[in-house]
PDB file of C-alpha atoms in Angstrom:
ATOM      1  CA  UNK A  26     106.137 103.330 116.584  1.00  0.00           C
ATOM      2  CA  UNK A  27     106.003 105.274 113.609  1.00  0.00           C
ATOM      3  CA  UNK A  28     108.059 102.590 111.538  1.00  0.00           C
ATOM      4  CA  UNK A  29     105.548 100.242 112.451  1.00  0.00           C
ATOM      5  CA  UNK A  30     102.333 101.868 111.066  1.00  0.00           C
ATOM      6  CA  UNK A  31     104.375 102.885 108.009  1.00  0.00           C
ATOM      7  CA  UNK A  32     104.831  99.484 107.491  1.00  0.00           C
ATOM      8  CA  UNK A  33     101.596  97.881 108.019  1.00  0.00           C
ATOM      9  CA  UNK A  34      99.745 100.535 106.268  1.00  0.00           C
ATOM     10  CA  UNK A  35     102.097  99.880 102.853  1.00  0.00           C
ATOM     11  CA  UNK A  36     101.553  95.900 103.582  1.00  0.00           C
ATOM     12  CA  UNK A  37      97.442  96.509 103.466  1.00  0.00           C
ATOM     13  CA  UNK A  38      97.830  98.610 100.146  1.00  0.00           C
ATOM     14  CA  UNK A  39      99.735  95.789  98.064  1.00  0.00           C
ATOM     15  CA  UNK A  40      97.723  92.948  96.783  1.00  0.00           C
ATOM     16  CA  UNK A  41      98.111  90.471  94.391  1.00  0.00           C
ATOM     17  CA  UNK A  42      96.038  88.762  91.628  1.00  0.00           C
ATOM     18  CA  UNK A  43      96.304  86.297  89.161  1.00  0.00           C
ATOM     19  CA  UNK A  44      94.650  85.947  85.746  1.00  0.00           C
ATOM     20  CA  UNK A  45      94.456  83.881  82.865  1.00  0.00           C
ATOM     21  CA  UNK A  46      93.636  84.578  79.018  1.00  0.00           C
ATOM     22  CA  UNK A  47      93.924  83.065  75.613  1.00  0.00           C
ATOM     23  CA  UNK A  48      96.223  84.024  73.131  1.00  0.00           C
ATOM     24  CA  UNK A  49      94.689  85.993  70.337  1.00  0.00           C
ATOM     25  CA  UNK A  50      91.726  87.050  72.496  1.00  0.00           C
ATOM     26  CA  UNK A  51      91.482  90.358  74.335  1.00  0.00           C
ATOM     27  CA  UNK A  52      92.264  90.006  78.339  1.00  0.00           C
ATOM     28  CA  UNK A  53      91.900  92.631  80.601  1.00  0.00           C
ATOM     29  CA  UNK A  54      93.434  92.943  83.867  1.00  0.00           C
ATOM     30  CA  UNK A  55      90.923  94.617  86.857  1.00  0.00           C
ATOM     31  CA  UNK A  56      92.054  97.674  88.590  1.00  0.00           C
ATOM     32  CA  UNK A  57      89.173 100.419  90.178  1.00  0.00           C
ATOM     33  CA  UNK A  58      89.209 102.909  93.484  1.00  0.00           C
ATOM     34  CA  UNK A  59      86.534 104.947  94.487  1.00  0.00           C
ATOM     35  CA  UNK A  60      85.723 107.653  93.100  1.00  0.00           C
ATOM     36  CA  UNK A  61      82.631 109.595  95.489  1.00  0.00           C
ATOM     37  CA  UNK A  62      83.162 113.436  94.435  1.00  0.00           C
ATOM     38  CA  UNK A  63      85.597 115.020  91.407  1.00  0.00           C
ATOM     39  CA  UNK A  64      88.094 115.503  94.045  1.00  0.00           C
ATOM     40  CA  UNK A  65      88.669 111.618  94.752  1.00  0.00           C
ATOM     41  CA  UNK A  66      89.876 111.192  91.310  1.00  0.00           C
ATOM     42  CA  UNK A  67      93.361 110.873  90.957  1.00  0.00           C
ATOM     43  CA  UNK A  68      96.476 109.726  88.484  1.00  0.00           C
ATOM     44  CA  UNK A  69      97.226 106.131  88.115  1.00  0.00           C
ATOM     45  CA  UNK A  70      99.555 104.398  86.139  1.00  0.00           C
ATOM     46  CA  UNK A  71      99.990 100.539  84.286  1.00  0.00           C
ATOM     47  CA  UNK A  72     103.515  99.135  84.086  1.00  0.00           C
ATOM     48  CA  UNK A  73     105.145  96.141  83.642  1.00  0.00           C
ATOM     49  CA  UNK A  74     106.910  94.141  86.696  1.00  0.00           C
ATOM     50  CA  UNK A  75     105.882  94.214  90.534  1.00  0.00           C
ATOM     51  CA  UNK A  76     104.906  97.829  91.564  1.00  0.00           C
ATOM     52  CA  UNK A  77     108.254  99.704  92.414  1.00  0.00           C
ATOM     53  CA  UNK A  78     108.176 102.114  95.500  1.00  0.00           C
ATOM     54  CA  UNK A  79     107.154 105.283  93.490  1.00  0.00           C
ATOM     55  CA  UNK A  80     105.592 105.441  90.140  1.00  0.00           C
ATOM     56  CA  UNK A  81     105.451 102.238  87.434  1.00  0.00           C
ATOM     57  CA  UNK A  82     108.478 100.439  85.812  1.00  0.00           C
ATOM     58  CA  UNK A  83     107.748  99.538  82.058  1.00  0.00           C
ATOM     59  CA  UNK A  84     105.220 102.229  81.958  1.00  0.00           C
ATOM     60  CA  UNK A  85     102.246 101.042  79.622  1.00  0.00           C
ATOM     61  CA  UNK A  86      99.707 103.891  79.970  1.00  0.00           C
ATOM     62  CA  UNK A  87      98.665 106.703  82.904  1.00  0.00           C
ATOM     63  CA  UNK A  88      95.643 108.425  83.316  1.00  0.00           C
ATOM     64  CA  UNK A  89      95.142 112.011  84.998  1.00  0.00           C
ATOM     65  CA  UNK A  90      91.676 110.402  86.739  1.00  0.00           C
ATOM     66  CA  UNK A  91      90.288 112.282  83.556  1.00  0.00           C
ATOM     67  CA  UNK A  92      92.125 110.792  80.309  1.00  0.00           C
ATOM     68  CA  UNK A  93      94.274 108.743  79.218  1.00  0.00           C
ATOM     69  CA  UNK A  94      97.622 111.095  79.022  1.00  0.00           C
ATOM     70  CA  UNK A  95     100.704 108.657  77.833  1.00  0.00           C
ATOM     71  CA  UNK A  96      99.724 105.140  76.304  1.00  0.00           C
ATOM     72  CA  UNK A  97     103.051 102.898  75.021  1.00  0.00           C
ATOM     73  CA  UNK A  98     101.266 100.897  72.349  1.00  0.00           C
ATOM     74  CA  UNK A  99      97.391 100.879  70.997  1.00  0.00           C
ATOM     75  CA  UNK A 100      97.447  97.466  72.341  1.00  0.00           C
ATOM     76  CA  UNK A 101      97.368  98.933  76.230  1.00  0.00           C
ATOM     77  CA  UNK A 102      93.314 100.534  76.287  1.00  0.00           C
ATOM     78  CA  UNK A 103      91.512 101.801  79.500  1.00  0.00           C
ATOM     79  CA  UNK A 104      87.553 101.733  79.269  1.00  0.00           C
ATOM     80  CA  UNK A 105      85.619 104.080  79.055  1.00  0.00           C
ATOM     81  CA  UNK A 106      84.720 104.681  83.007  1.00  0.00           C
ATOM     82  CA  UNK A 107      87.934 106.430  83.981  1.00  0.00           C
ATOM     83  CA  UNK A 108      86.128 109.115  86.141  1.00  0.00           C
ATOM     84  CA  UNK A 109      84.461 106.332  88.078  1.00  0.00           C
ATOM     85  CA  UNK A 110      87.855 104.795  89.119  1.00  0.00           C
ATOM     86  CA  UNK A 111      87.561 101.935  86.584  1.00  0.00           C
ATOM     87  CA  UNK A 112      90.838 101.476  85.045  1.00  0.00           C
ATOM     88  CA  UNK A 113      90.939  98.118  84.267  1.00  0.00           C
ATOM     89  CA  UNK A 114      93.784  97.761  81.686  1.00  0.00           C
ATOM     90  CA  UNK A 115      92.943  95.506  78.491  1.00  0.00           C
ATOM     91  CA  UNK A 116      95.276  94.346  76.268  1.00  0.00           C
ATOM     92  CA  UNK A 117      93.799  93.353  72.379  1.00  0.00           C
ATOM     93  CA  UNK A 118      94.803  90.280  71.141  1.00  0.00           C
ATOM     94  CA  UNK A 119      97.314  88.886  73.915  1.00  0.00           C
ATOM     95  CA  UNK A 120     100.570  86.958  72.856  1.00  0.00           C
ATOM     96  CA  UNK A 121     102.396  84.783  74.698  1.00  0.00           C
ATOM     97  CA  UNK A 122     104.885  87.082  75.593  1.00  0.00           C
ATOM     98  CA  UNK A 123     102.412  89.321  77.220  1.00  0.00           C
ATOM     99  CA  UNK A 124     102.447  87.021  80.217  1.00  0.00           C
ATOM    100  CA  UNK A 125     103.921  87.644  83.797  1.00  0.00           C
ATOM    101  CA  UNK A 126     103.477  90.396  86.362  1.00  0.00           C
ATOM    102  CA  UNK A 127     101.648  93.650  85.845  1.00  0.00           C
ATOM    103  CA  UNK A 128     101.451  96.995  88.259  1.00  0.00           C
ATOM    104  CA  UNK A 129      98.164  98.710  88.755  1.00  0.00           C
ATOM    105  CA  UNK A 130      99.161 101.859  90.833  1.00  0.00           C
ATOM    106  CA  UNK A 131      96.943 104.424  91.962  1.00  0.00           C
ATOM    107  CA  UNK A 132      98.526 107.651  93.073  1.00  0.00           C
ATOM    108  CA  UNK A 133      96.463 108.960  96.564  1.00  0.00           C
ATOM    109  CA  UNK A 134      97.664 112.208  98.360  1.00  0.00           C
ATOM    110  CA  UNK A 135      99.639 111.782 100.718  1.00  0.00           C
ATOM    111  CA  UNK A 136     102.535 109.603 101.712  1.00  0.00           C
ATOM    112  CA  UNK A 137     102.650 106.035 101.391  1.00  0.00           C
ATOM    113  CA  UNK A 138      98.814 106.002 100.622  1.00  0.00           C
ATOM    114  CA  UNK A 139      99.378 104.706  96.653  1.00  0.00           C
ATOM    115  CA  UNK A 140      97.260 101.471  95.892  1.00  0.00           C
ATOM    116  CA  UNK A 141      99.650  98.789  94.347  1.00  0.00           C
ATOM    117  CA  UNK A 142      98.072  96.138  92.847  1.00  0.00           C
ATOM    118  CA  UNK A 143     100.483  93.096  91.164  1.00  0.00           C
ATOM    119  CA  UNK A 144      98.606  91.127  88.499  1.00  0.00           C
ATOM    120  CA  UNK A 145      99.990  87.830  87.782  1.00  0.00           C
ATOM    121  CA  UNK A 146      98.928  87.158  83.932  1.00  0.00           C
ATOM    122  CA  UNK A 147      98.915  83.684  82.320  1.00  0.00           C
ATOM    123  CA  UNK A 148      98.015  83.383  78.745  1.00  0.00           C
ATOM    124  CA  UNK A 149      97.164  79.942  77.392  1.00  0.00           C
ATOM    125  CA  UNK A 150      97.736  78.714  73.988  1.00  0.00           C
ATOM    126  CA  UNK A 151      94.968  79.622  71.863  1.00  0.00           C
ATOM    127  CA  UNK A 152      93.596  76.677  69.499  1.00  0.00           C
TER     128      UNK A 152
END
């Protein structure tokens, strides 16, 4: 029985979105939890590929729930709303190569209780 709610509650937590950008233009990819008292805030992490089991492959940047604390490249940015849960990832002026799956992973307490969120991203040829 156990198995079975294990398994349906990390099925509800992983979802999956597509978006689509131009080259040469920033995109940003939408990620947010909620964030009611100081306590609910929480470490999170961008990576590159579907979400993993623990943590983020490709790591692109993590945030305490306070600040940005690694970042791979200037090109990876977080707003400005990090301790209201918004950490949407954008990335300034998108290539081609950019494209494909991203991981949006926010770290709850507890076991199996981590958000995944797969973004699909397409960039277009830019004119």
């Amino acid at each position: 029985m156990i198995f079975f709610q294990l398994l349906f509650l990390a099925v509800t937590v992983l979802c999956q979105r597509t978006v689509t950008g131009i080259e040469g233009q920033p995109i940003t990819l939408p990620c947010s939890y909620t964030v009611r008292r100081p306590s609910d805030l929480t470490s999170m992490c961008w990576g590159r590929g579907s979400c993993p089991s623990s943590k983020c492959s490709q790591e692109l940047i993590w945030t305490d729930g306070h600040k940005v604390t690694v970042q791979s490249s200037s090109r990876y940015q977080l707003n400005d709303a990090i301790t209201e849960g918004i950490v949407s990832l954008t990335i300034t002026s998108a290539s081609l190569e950019d494209a494909g799956t991203y991981c949006c992973r926010i770290e709850h307490r507890g076991w199996f209780n981590d958000e995944k969120i797969n973004i699909n991203l397409v960039v277009e040829k830019g004119a």
